C-alpha cells in the first residue's frame, strides 16, 4: 500500500475507533473496554474483507502502529468525550467519515488483491459497514444500518463510484477523492437533511407479529 | 460442483435471500438495504463454512451470478411482499427450505473439501444456521434459533441423515433428496404442528436474574 | 501442542461450553440447542483466533474429541442444571475460568504461530472474549462484556502477564499458571467483590438519545 492509501487507512481506523469509543461511552465502559470496542470497530470491516479474500494474517496483526492509532483514538474519547456537546451526533459524523473512507479503500484493496470489479464493489461496501455492525451488535445498540436515513446506499455508492472511475483514464488519487466525497456527501446529507430512499411500505401491523 | 449441487445452491441462496428481505421488510429498509441483508442471509452460512475450511476467496466472490440471484430475490420481495398475506409465515417457510438445502449442501461441500464424516455433519449444521443467525442478529430480531419449535435439530438431522446415507451404497442424488426431505419435513412439521423437543425446565424465575 | 496445553485447552472448552449451555438453559432450548450453543461458546474464541491468523481448517475440525467434550459438557448442564442453586452465578464463574484459560492459551498459540509479542497479547484477549460475545449475541442476552465489573481487563491482563513472563527466563509452565492465576484472580475478585475500574462518566442523559 502506498502513502496515500496508508494515510486514508489510518484516518479511517482512527475515526471508526472513535465511533466505537463513543458507543462505549454510552455503555459507561472502562478505558480497556473503550480500547477493545474501538479496535473492533476500527479493524472490523477490513478484517472481514481480508478473511473473505483469504489475506491472512489479517492486516492489523502485521502493523503495530494500527493498534496504537486505534487505542489512542479510543482513549482520547475516554478522557475528553464528556466535553462534547452531543456524543450521539459525534458518533454519526465519525461513522460517516469512516464509512466513506473504508468503502473506497476496501474496494481498492480488493482490486489490488485481484478481485473483479463487481466483487470489489461488494467488498468495499462490506468493509465500510461491517465494523459499525460489529460495534452496534456487540454493544447491544440498535444498528445504525437500520436507521431510516440512507446508510448502506452511501457505502455502496462510494464503492461503485470509485470502481467506475478506476476504469476511466484518470489518476487513481482523483478517483479516491471523488469516491470518498460521493460517499461522505450522500451520508452527510442524509444525516443533516434526513434524506432517505423510498422504504418498504408494510400493510397494517397485524401482518407481522411483534417478535421482540 | 456439478449441475445438481449448483441448482440446489442457487435455490438455497434465493430462498434465504428472500427470508433476509422479509426481515428487511419488517425493518422498513430501502431497496439497497433489502439487497445487502438478502446477500448476508443467502451467503452467510456458506461463507462461515468456507472460512472454517480455509476455502478462500469465499464462494460468492468467484461466481457473479450468485450476487445477481440474491439481489433479484431480495428485490422481488421489496416490490411484491406487500401483497403477501403474512410476511412472517413466508419468512418461516423460506427459512425452512433454505435450512434443509444448506444443511445437506454444506455437508456435501465439506466432504468434497476432505472433511471427515463427523466434521461434515457439524459443518452442514453451521452452513444451515449461520445465515439466519446473521440475518436476525444484524436486524436486531429475536433469532429463529431461539424459538420453541425444533430448529437446529432439523438442520442437524438433515446433515446427519445425508452423511449417513453417503456411507451407504446409494446414488448421491438419492441421498441429497432424502436429506433435504428429512430436514424440511422435520422443520416444516415443527412450524405447522408446533412440534418441539423436551426443553430445559428451569426452577422458578428468581433463579436467574432478568439480565435484559 | 504438548500435553499441558492440551489439558488446559480441553478444560477451557468444557467450561465455556458449560457457560453456553447455562445461557441455553435460560432460553429453555432443547438438548440439541444446548449442544450447538455450547460448541459455539467453547470453540468461538479459538475459531476467531485461527481465522485471524489463517490457521485453517480451524482447530476443532481436526480433533474429534473436542466436539465430544463440548457436547458432553453441554448435556451435563442440560440434565443437571436444574439442581444448581443459581445458574447465573454458575455462568459467571464458568465464564471466568474460561476467560483466564483462553487468554493465556490464545496468546501461547499465537506465539507458536509466529505472532509478535504485542499481537499475541491482542489475540489472547480476543480468544478469551469472542466465545462469550458470540454466546450472548446469538442468545440475545446482555453481553457479559458490558457488565460494570472488570471483564475485558482481566483477559488482557492475563494475556499481557503471560507474554511478559515468557520473555523472562522462566519455565513456560510457570508462566502459564501465573497468567491464568492473574486473569482468574482479577475476574474472580471483580465478580466476588464487585471490583470495577473508573468508567466513563457521561453528562446527564439528554446528551445521548435512548436509541433502543
XYZ file of C-alpha atoms in Angstrom:
636
model
C 0.000 0.000 0.000
C 1.456 3.373 -0.930
C 1.477 6.551 1.163
C -1.890 7.946 0.066
C -3.744 4.713 0.852
C -1.854 4.367 4.137
C -2.882 7.858 5.281
C -6.534 7.271 4.407
C -6.413 3.906 6.167
C -5.008 5.404 9.378
C -7.631 8.141 9.262
C -10.432 5.616 8.732
C -9.211 3.472 11.617
C -8.970 6.498 13.895
C -12.482 7.793 13.182
C -14.100 4.352 13.378
C -12.216 3.630 16.617
C -13.530 6.936 17.947
C -17.051 5.950 16.900
C -16.666 2.669 18.774
C -15.426 4.534 21.827
C -18.443 6.834 21.627
C -20.733 3.818 21.859
C -18.564 2.511 24.718
C -19.148 5.875 26.429
C -22.893 5.309 26.264
C -22.333 1.903 27.887
C -20.112 3.519 30.542
C -17.294 1.036 29.983
C -13.818 1.488 31.482
C -10.734 2.521 29.489
C -9.833 -1.041 28.466
C -13.376 -1.530 27.193
C -13.075 1.670 25.145
C -9.870 0.364 23.578
C -11.299 -3.069 22.724
C -14.538 -1.710 21.235
C -12.508 0.934 19.400
C -10.287 -1.732 17.883
C -13.217 -3.964 16.928
C -14.879 -1.031 15.156
C -11.723 0.277 13.527
C -10.492 -3.131 12.367
C -13.794 -4.963 11.852
C -14.533 -4.012 8.259
C -11.019 -4.609 6.977
C -10.830 -7.862 8.925
C -13.968 -9.234 7.281
C -12.626 -8.116 3.881
C -9.274 -9.826 4.493
C -10.941 -13.031 5.699
C -13.277 -13.186 2.693
C -10.308 -12.730 0.365
C -8.052 -15.096 2.310
C -5.459 -12.412 3.154
C -4.131 -13.754 6.462
C -2.740 -12.972 8.959
C -5.194 -10.065 8.763
C -3.791 -6.588 8.211
C -3.758 -5.264 11.804
C -1.614 -8.182 13.010
C 1.165 -7.066 10.664
C 1.389 -3.348 11.557
C 1.916 -2.444 15.246
C 1.138 1.210 14.559
C -2.502 0.351 13.757
C -3.470 -0.879 17.250
C -1.647 2.156 18.650
C -3.691 4.532 16.493
C -6.959 2.808 17.391
C -6.109 2.758 21.100
C -5.073 6.425 21.061
C -8.328 7.470 19.368
C -10.373 5.432 21.856
C -8.525 6.887 24.860
C -8.943 10.435 23.552
C -12.690 9.799 23.578
C -12.467 8.251 27.053
C -10.787 11.339 28.501
C -12.441 14.125 26.533
C -15.880 12.974 25.335
C -17.608 14.418 28.403
C -16.821 17.830 26.908
C -18.606 17.002 23.660
C -21.965 18.703 23.254
C -23.711 15.656 21.767
C -21.870 12.357 21.738
C -24.548 10.836 19.521
C -24.029 13.453 16.805
C -20.276 12.944 17.105
C -20.878 9.216 16.635
C -22.966 9.782 13.489
C -20.343 12.017 11.883
C -17.307 9.924 12.818
C -19.130 6.898 11.440
C -19.948 8.808 8.214
C -16.276 9.688 7.628
C -15.210 6.094 8.273
C -17.969 4.764 6.019
C -16.821 6.812 3.025
C -13.107 6.142 3.572
C -13.461 2.391 4.046
C -15.873 1.904 1.134
C -13.271 3.307 -1.267
C -10.236 1.772 0.449
C -11.906 -1.616 0.736
C -12.710 -1.577 -2.974
C -9.134 -0.574 -3.872
C -7.590 -3.268 -1.669
C -9.936 -5.838 -3.214
C -8.823 -4.729 -6.688
C -5.164 -4.959 -5.632
C -5.863 -8.476 -4.350
C -7.147 -9.417 -7.800
C -10.915 -9.207 -7.286
C -13.075 -8.387 -10.288
C -14.814 -5.010 -10.443
C -18.218 -6.253 -9.259
C -16.645 -8.131 -6.355
C -14.618 -5.055 -5.402
C -17.829 -3.019 -5.146
C -19.339 -5.613 -2.806
C -16.156 -5.872 -0.740
C -15.914 -2.101 -0.425
C -19.488 -1.983 0.864
C -18.755 -4.790 3.325
C -15.535 -3.107 4.504
C -17.444 0.112 5.155
C -20.348 -1.407 7.046
C -19.025 -4.461 8.938
C -17.084 -2.541 11.597
C -20.095 -0.454 12.553
C -22.362 -3.515 12.581
C -19.957 -5.369 14.885
C -19.748 -2.296 17.153
C -23.513 -1.984 17.437
C -24.192 -5.715 17.817
C -21.515 -6.287 20.487
C -22.680 -3.201 22.373
C -26.326 -4.191 22.117
C -27.295 -0.966 20.339
C -29.799 -0.511 17.553
C -27.562 -0.817 14.451
C -27.050 2.436 12.505
C -27.630 0.257 9.448
C -31.314 0.057 10.428
C -31.836 3.806 10.687
C -34.246 5.364 8.255
C -31.654 7.662 6.660
C -29.550 6.432 3.745
C -26.646 4.373 5.104
C -25.736 1.230 3.160
C -26.574 3.119 -0.046
C -23.894 5.716 0.692
C -21.288 2.985 1.181
C -22.352 1.158 -1.973
C -22.366 4.406 -3.984
C -18.847 5.293 -2.829
C -17.504 1.847 -3.720
C -19.350 1.771 -7.049
C -18.313 5.315 -7.960
C -14.690 4.580 -7.131
C -14.533 1.350 -9.122
C -16.277 3.012 -12.089
C -13.786 5.891 -12.075
C -10.889 3.432 -11.865
C -11.983 2.023 -15.226
C -11.678 5.537 -16.696
C -8.293 7.002 -17.684
C -7.955 9.082 -14.503
C -5.196 9.286 -11.901
C -6.022 6.912 -9.044
C -5.927 9.621 -6.408
C -8.607 11.615 -8.231
C -10.828 8.538 -8.164
C -10.054 8.034 -4.463
C -11.061 11.579 -3.543
C -14.138 11.538 -5.775
C -15.356 8.241 -4.295
C -14.837 9.445 -0.737
C -16.571 12.752 -1.484
C -19.508 10.902 -3.050
C -19.950 8.559 -0.074
C -19.498 11.242 2.566
C -21.684 13.668 0.644
C -24.583 11.220 0.444
C -24.306 10.027 4.026
C -23.676 13.528 5.351
C -26.706 14.915 3.554
C -28.751 12.002 4.856
C -27.757 12.855 8.444
C -28.071 16.592 8.008
C -31.240 16.784 5.929
C -32.832 13.479 6.892
C -32.585 12.114 3.334
C -33.970 8.676 2.769
C -34.895 6.425 -0.142
C -38.385 5.001 -0.632
C -38.711 2.318 2.023
C -40.852 -0.798 2.028
C -44.414 0.075 2.994
C -45.954 -2.701 5.054
C -49.616 -3.420 5.464
C -51.102 -2.735 8.878
C -49.086 -4.111 11.765
C -51.108 -7.283 12.397
C -49.381 -8.618 9.286
C -46.194 -9.325 11.220
C -46.114 -10.428 14.846
C -44.145 -8.315 17.231
C -41.280 -10.776 17.565
C -39.483 -8.736 20.171
C -19.674 -28.603 -8.178
C -21.869 -30.437 -10.674
C -25.228 -29.332 -12.020
C -27.430 -30.879 -9.314
C -25.493 -29.243 -6.490
C -25.393 -25.950 -8.388
C -29.161 -25.886 -8.814
C -29.771 -26.651 -5.147
C -27.246 -23.997 -4.175
C -28.921 -21.307 -6.298
C -32.290 -22.285 -4.865
C -30.965 -22.127 -1.297
C -29.400 -18.716 -1.889
C -32.626 -17.403 -3.423
C -34.894 -18.551 -0.583
C -32.516 -17.413 2.148
C -32.068 -14.050 0.405
C -35.853 -13.776 0.292
C -36.017 -14.593 4.007
C -33.491 -11.835 4.681
C -35.524 -9.419 2.589
C -38.644 -10.362 4.555
C -36.881 -9.326 7.767
C -35.723 -6.150 5.983
C -39.384 -5.508 5.138
C -40.246 -5.593 8.832
C -37.488 -3.043 9.432
C -38.818 -0.908 6.554
C -35.417 -0.646 4.899
C -34.921 0.740 1.396
C -34.112 -1.384 -1.683
C -30.341 -1.308 -1.114
C -30.893 -2.472 2.450
C -33.030 -5.354 1.171
C -30.236 -6.385 -1.180
C -27.492 -6.236 1.469
C -29.489 -8.142 4.105
C -30.561 -10.614 1.416
C -26.948 -11.242 0.460
C -25.811 -11.573 4.069
C -28.520 -14.162 4.685
C -28.054 -16.026 1.427
C -24.263 -16.126 1.622
C -23.737 -16.170 5.405
C -23.856 -19.899 6.051
C -21.662 -20.854 3.108
C -19.247 -18.060 3.962
C -18.753 -19.314 7.522
C -18.288 -22.857 6.159
C -15.700 -21.690 3.630
C -13.822 -19.646 6.237
C -13.726 -22.540 8.720
C -12.370 -24.820 5.988
C -9.980 -22.219 4.591
C -11.614 -22.116 1.136
C -10.849 -18.531 0.117
C -11.725 -16.322 -1.674
C -15.144 -17.425 -0.439
C -17.556 -18.924 -2.955
C -19.695 -15.878 -3.776
C -16.650 -13.824 -4.802
C -15.948 -16.306 -7.581
C -19.389 -16.521 -9.240
C -21.028 -13.246 -10.374
C -24.368 -14.972 -10.919
C -24.735 -15.560 -7.158
C -24.977 -11.902 -6.116
C -27.373 -11.390 -9.027
C -29.648 -14.210 -7.816
C -29.587 -12.923 -4.244
C -30.258 -9.344 -5.319
C -33.096 -10.423 -7.611
C -34.763 -12.425 -4.850
C -34.428 -9.511 -2.424
C -35.854 -7.019 -4.924
C -38.798 -9.315 -5.723
C -39.636 -9.192 -2.021
C -39.161 -5.411 -1.968
C -41.667 -4.893 -4.778
C -44.201 -7.629 -4.088
C -44.138 -8.529 -0.386
C -46.936 -6.071 0.404
C -49.232 -8.476 -1.457
C -48.263 -11.381 0.782
C -50.904 -12.366 3.299
C -48.466 -12.930 6.157
C -44.851 -11.948 5.682
C -43.893 -13.681 8.917
C -45.239 -17.031 7.724
C -43.463 -16.518 4.400
C -40.266 -15.889 6.366
C -40.670 -19.106 8.369
C -41.222 -21.235 5.269
C -38.488 -19.662 3.143
C -36.118 -20.145 6.059
C -37.197 -23.787 6.387
C -36.443 -24.522 2.732
C -33.053 -22.836 2.998
C -32.270 -24.670 6.229
C -32.833 -28.099 4.680
C -30.991 -27.294 1.437
C -27.944 -25.754 3.090
C -27.606 -28.467 5.748
C -27.220 -31.101 3.044
C -25.194 -28.946 0.641
C -22.911 -27.729 3.391
C -22.210 -31.310 4.451
C -21.511 -32.366 0.845
C -19.155 -29.444 0.196
C -17.331 -30.239 3.447
C -16.936 -33.858 2.306
C -15.660 -32.677 -1.090
C -13.162 -30.446 0.723
C -11.849 -33.517 2.555
C -13.591 -33.175 5.925
C -14.294 -36.333 7.895
C -17.896 -37.502 8.297
C -18.400 -36.096 11.813
C -16.939 -32.739 10.783
C -19.176 -32.661 7.692
C -22.249 -33.090 9.917
C -21.165 -30.130 12.061
C -20.323 -28.002 9.015
C -23.657 -28.805 7.398
C -25.446 -27.683 10.544
C -23.372 -24.491 10.682
C -24.000 -23.774 6.982
C -27.727 -24.132 7.517
C -27.992 -21.962 10.609
C -25.324 -19.235 10.328
C -27.036 -17.202 7.603
C -30.283 -16.967 9.552
C -28.430 -16.110 12.762
C -26.532 -13.294 10.998
C -29.802 -12.023 9.490
C -31.558 -11.936 12.844
C -28.621 -10.502 14.804
C -27.861 -7.719 12.303
C -31.554 -6.842 12.083
C -31.968 -6.889 15.854
C -34.698 -9.559 15.707
C -35.259 -12.426 18.124
C -33.280 -15.239 16.427
C -35.424 -18.026 14.928
C -32.859 -20.341 16.528
C -34.340 -19.444 19.936
C -37.934 -20.287 19.016
C -39.544 -23.136 20.896
C -40.152 -25.257 17.805
C -37.482 -27.630 16.556
C -34.949 -25.667 14.511
C -31.278 -26.582 14.967
C -32.362 -30.206 15.324
C -33.870 -30.193 11.835
C -30.609 -28.874 10.369
C -28.506 -31.387 12.299
C -30.833 -34.243 11.308
C -30.619 -33.310 7.628
C -26.820 -33.143 7.716
C -26.518 -36.338 9.756
C -29.017 -38.208 7.576
C -27.248 -37.130 4.421
C -23.766 -38.086 5.615
C -25.075 -41.441 6.886
C -26.705 -42.201 3.524
C -23.492 -41.229 1.721
C -21.745 -44.067 3.561
C -24.344 -46.472 2.125
C -24.113 -47.782 -1.464
C -26.671 -45.307 -2.809
C -26.550 -42.814 -5.683
C -25.537 -39.430 -4.298
C -28.634 -37.672 -5.618
C -30.897 -40.062 -3.684
C -29.020 -39.164 -0.526
C -29.310 -35.458 -1.379
C -33.067 -35.624 -1.803
C -33.564 -37.814 1.244
C -31.517 -35.484 3.449
C -33.373 -32.419 2.219
C -36.735 -34.124 2.692
C -35.767 -35.162 6.213
C -34.681 -31.654 7.222
C -37.618 -29.889 5.578
C -40.059 -32.484 6.896
C -38.916 -32.041 10.485
C -38.749 -28.252 10.355
C -41.984 -27.999 8.374
C -43.840 -30.190 10.843
C -42.402 -28.148 13.683
C -43.777 -24.940 12.150
C -47.083 -26.438 11.093
C -47.861 -28.576 14.133
C -45.807 -26.744 16.748
C -43.526 -29.743 17.318
C -40.853 -29.328 19.911
C -38.387 -31.467 21.835
C -38.314 -31.622 25.636
C -36.782 -28.306 26.670
C -34.829 -27.471 29.786
C -37.205 -26.879 32.685
C -35.904 -24.148 34.947
C -36.783 -23.647 38.559
C -38.879 -20.599 39.383
C -37.691 -17.445 37.716
C -35.864 -15.886 40.693
C -33.145 -18.440 39.902
C -31.858 -16.317 37.047
C -31.830 -12.523 37.079
C -33.599 -10.772 34.278
C -30.433 -9.721 32.505
C -32.238 -7.657 29.921
C 0.526 -28.660 21.152
C 2.025 -30.586 24.082
C 0.173 -32.273 26.916
C -0.041 -29.301 29.287
C -1.556 -27.019 26.654
C -3.898 -29.777 25.513
C -5.246 -30.305 29.043
C -5.813 -26.586 29.579
C -7.493 -26.363 26.180
C -9.903 -29.212 26.930
C -10.691 -27.643 30.302
C -11.318 -24.246 28.704
C -13.601 -25.744 26.063
C -15.546 -27.666 28.703
C -16.161 -24.686 30.987
C -17.033 -22.334 28.126
C -19.357 -24.972 26.636
C -20.990 -25.256 30.058
C -21.365 -21.471 30.179
C -23.043 -21.564 26.778
C -25.361 -24.309 27.956
C -26.247 -22.237 31.018
C -27.393 -19.423 28.740
C -29.271 -22.013 26.650
C -30.981 -23.094 29.886
C -32.239 -19.556 30.404
C -33.633 -19.650 26.854
C -35.207 -23.062 27.574
C -33.708 -24.636 24.461
C -33.776 -28.370 23.800
C -30.746 -30.669 24.085
C -29.570 -30.066 20.508
C -29.722 -26.332 21.133
C -27.623 -26.769 24.284
C -25.006 -28.656 22.269
C -24.843 -26.100 19.446
C -24.643 -23.069 21.773
C -22.115 -24.969 23.894
C -19.940 -25.608 20.851
C -20.226 -22.015 19.609
C -19.122 -20.740 23.028
C -16.384 -23.313 23.552
C -14.957 -23.000 20.048
C -15.758 -19.361 19.254
C -12.688 -17.664 20.675
C -10.201 -20.144 19.240
C -12.007 -20.071 15.910
C -11.701 -16.296 15.609
C -8.014 -16.567 16.592
C -7.372 -19.260 13.969
C -9.202 -17.300 11.271
C -7.292 -14.082 12.026
C -4.007 -15.999 11.836
C -5.035 -18.042 8.781
C -4.761 -21.410 10.555
C -7.376 -23.396 8.627
C -9.151 -25.771 8.783
C -9.806 -24.362 12.257
C -8.682 -26.398 15.263
C -11.955 -28.130 16.196
C -12.353 -29.619 12.701
C -9.114 -31.548 13.201
C -9.754 -33.166 16.613
C -12.936 -35.232 17.029
C -12.513 -35.332 20.806
C -13.161 -31.570 21.045
C -16.790 -31.649 19.840
C -17.315 -34.651 22.132
C -16.020 -32.729 25.160
C -18.133 -29.681 24.323
C -21.256 -31.773 23.723
C -20.734 -33.719 26.953
C -20.348 -30.532 28.993
C -23.472 -29.041 27.403
C -25.519 -32.194 28.034
C -24.375 -32.363 31.668
C -25.807 -28.883 32.084
C -28.988 -29.910 30.255
C -29.610 -32.814 32.623
C -28.328 -31.431 35.916
C -28.554 -27.627 35.867
C -31.978 -27.654 37.480
C -30.211 -28.789 40.653
C -27.886 -25.777 40.623
C -28.730 -23.165 43.215
C -28.089 -20.193 40.910
C -27.471 -20.852 37.256
C -26.471 -17.232 36.721
C -23.678 -17.441 39.312
C -22.559 -20.735 37.764
C -22.455 -18.948 34.382
C -20.322 -16.109 35.761
C -17.789 -18.485 37.321
C -17.570 -20.906 34.397
C -17.062 -17.910 32.131
C -14.327 -16.570 34.441
C -12.386 -19.848 34.319
C -12.686 -19.991 30.536
C -11.666 -16.343 30.204
C -8.409 -16.864 32.113
C -7.540 -20.147 30.396
C -8.213 -18.926 26.861
C -6.429 -15.587 27.309
C -3.195 -17.419 28.145
C -3.687 -20.275 25.686
C -4.672 -17.932 22.883
C -1.525 -15.873 23.457
C 0.664 -19.005 23.503
C -0.860 -20.389 20.306
C -0.365 -17.020 18.624
C 3.303 -17.051 19.681
C 3.679 -20.612 18.344
C 2.136 -19.435 15.064
C 4.839 -16.778 14.821
C 2.949 -13.691 16.020
C 4.938 -10.906 17.660
C 4.511 -10.275 21.397
C 2.102 -7.342 21.051
C -0.036 -9.261 18.550
C -0.085 -12.290 20.873
C -1.472 -10.129 23.682
C -4.276 -8.900 21.413
C -5.005 -12.400 20.112
C -5.104 -13.811 23.643
C -7.623 -11.165 24.615
C -9.708 -11.903 21.520
C -9.558 -15.672 22.149
C -10.781 -15.159 25.703
C -13.670 -12.829 24.883
C -15.003 -13.799 21.431
C -16.691 -17.053 22.516
C -18.643 -15.330 25.263
C -19.602 -12.462 22.961
C -20.893 -14.908 20.329
C -22.829 -16.809 23.022
C -24.504 -13.675 24.330
C -25.211 -12.131 20.925
C -26.685 -15.313 19.416
C -28.786 -15.876 22.526
C -29.924 -12.262 22.611
C -28.571 -11.701 26.140
C -26.926 -8.575 27.513
C -23.216 -9.336 26.842
C -21.139 -10.020 29.956
C -18.571 -7.750 28.313
C -20.872 -4.789 29.048
C -21.207 -5.521 32.768
C -19.825 -2.946 35.127
C -17.310 -5.310 36.742
C -13.860 -5.757 35.244
C -14.076 -8.220 32.348
C -12.012 -7.404 29.239
C -9.312 -6.041 31.535
C -8.921 -9.431 33.221
C -8.463 -11.132 29.854
C -5.984 -8.501 28.656
C -4.049 -8.690 31.949
C -3.783 -12.484 31.712
C -2.535 -12.342 28.119
C -0.152 -9.471 28.841
C 1.175 -11.083 32.022
C 1.752 -14.376 30.248
C 3.569 -12.853 27.286
C 5.696 -10.700 29.608
C 6.696 -13.740 31.685
C 7.544 -15.652 28.506
C 10.194 -13.051 27.748
C 11.762 -13.792 31.154
C 13.997 -16.848 31.692
C 11.219 -18.905 33.297
C 9.860 -22.375 32.519
C 6.835 -21.990 30.234
C 4.506 -23.839 32.587
C 5.225 -21.377 35.372
C 4.253 -18.546 33.047
C 1.089 -20.449 32.041
C -0.041 -20.908 35.629
C 0.863 -17.364 36.629
C -1.023 -15.883 33.690
C -4.105 -17.983 34.401
C -3.975 -17.137 38.108
C -3.685 -13.434 37.287
C -6.646 -13.462 34.916
C -8.859 -15.600 37.124
C -7.831 -13.659 40.228
C -8.794 -10.332 38.706
C -12.047 -11.524 37.171
C -12.938 -13.596 40.252
C -12.375 -10.646 42.562
C -14.444 -8.489 40.229
C -17.361 -10.927 40.478
C -16.969 -11.584 44.180
C -16.222 -8.074 45.413
C -17.812 -6.060 42.622
C -14.457 -4.586 41.551
C -14.542 -2.149 38.691
C -12.256 0.377 37.036
C -13.153 4.063 36.693
C -15.797 4.140 33.996
C -16.690 6.928 31.606
C -18.917 9.461 33.338
C -21.472 10.856 30.945
C -23.280 14.148 31.244
C -26.981 13.983 32.025
C -28.921 11.536 29.914
C -30.379 14.017 27.407
C -26.873 14.049 25.911
C -27.493 10.724 24.152
C -30.845 9.637 22.760
C -32.283 6.412 24.010
C -31.560 4.507 20.833
C -33.308 1.347 21.997
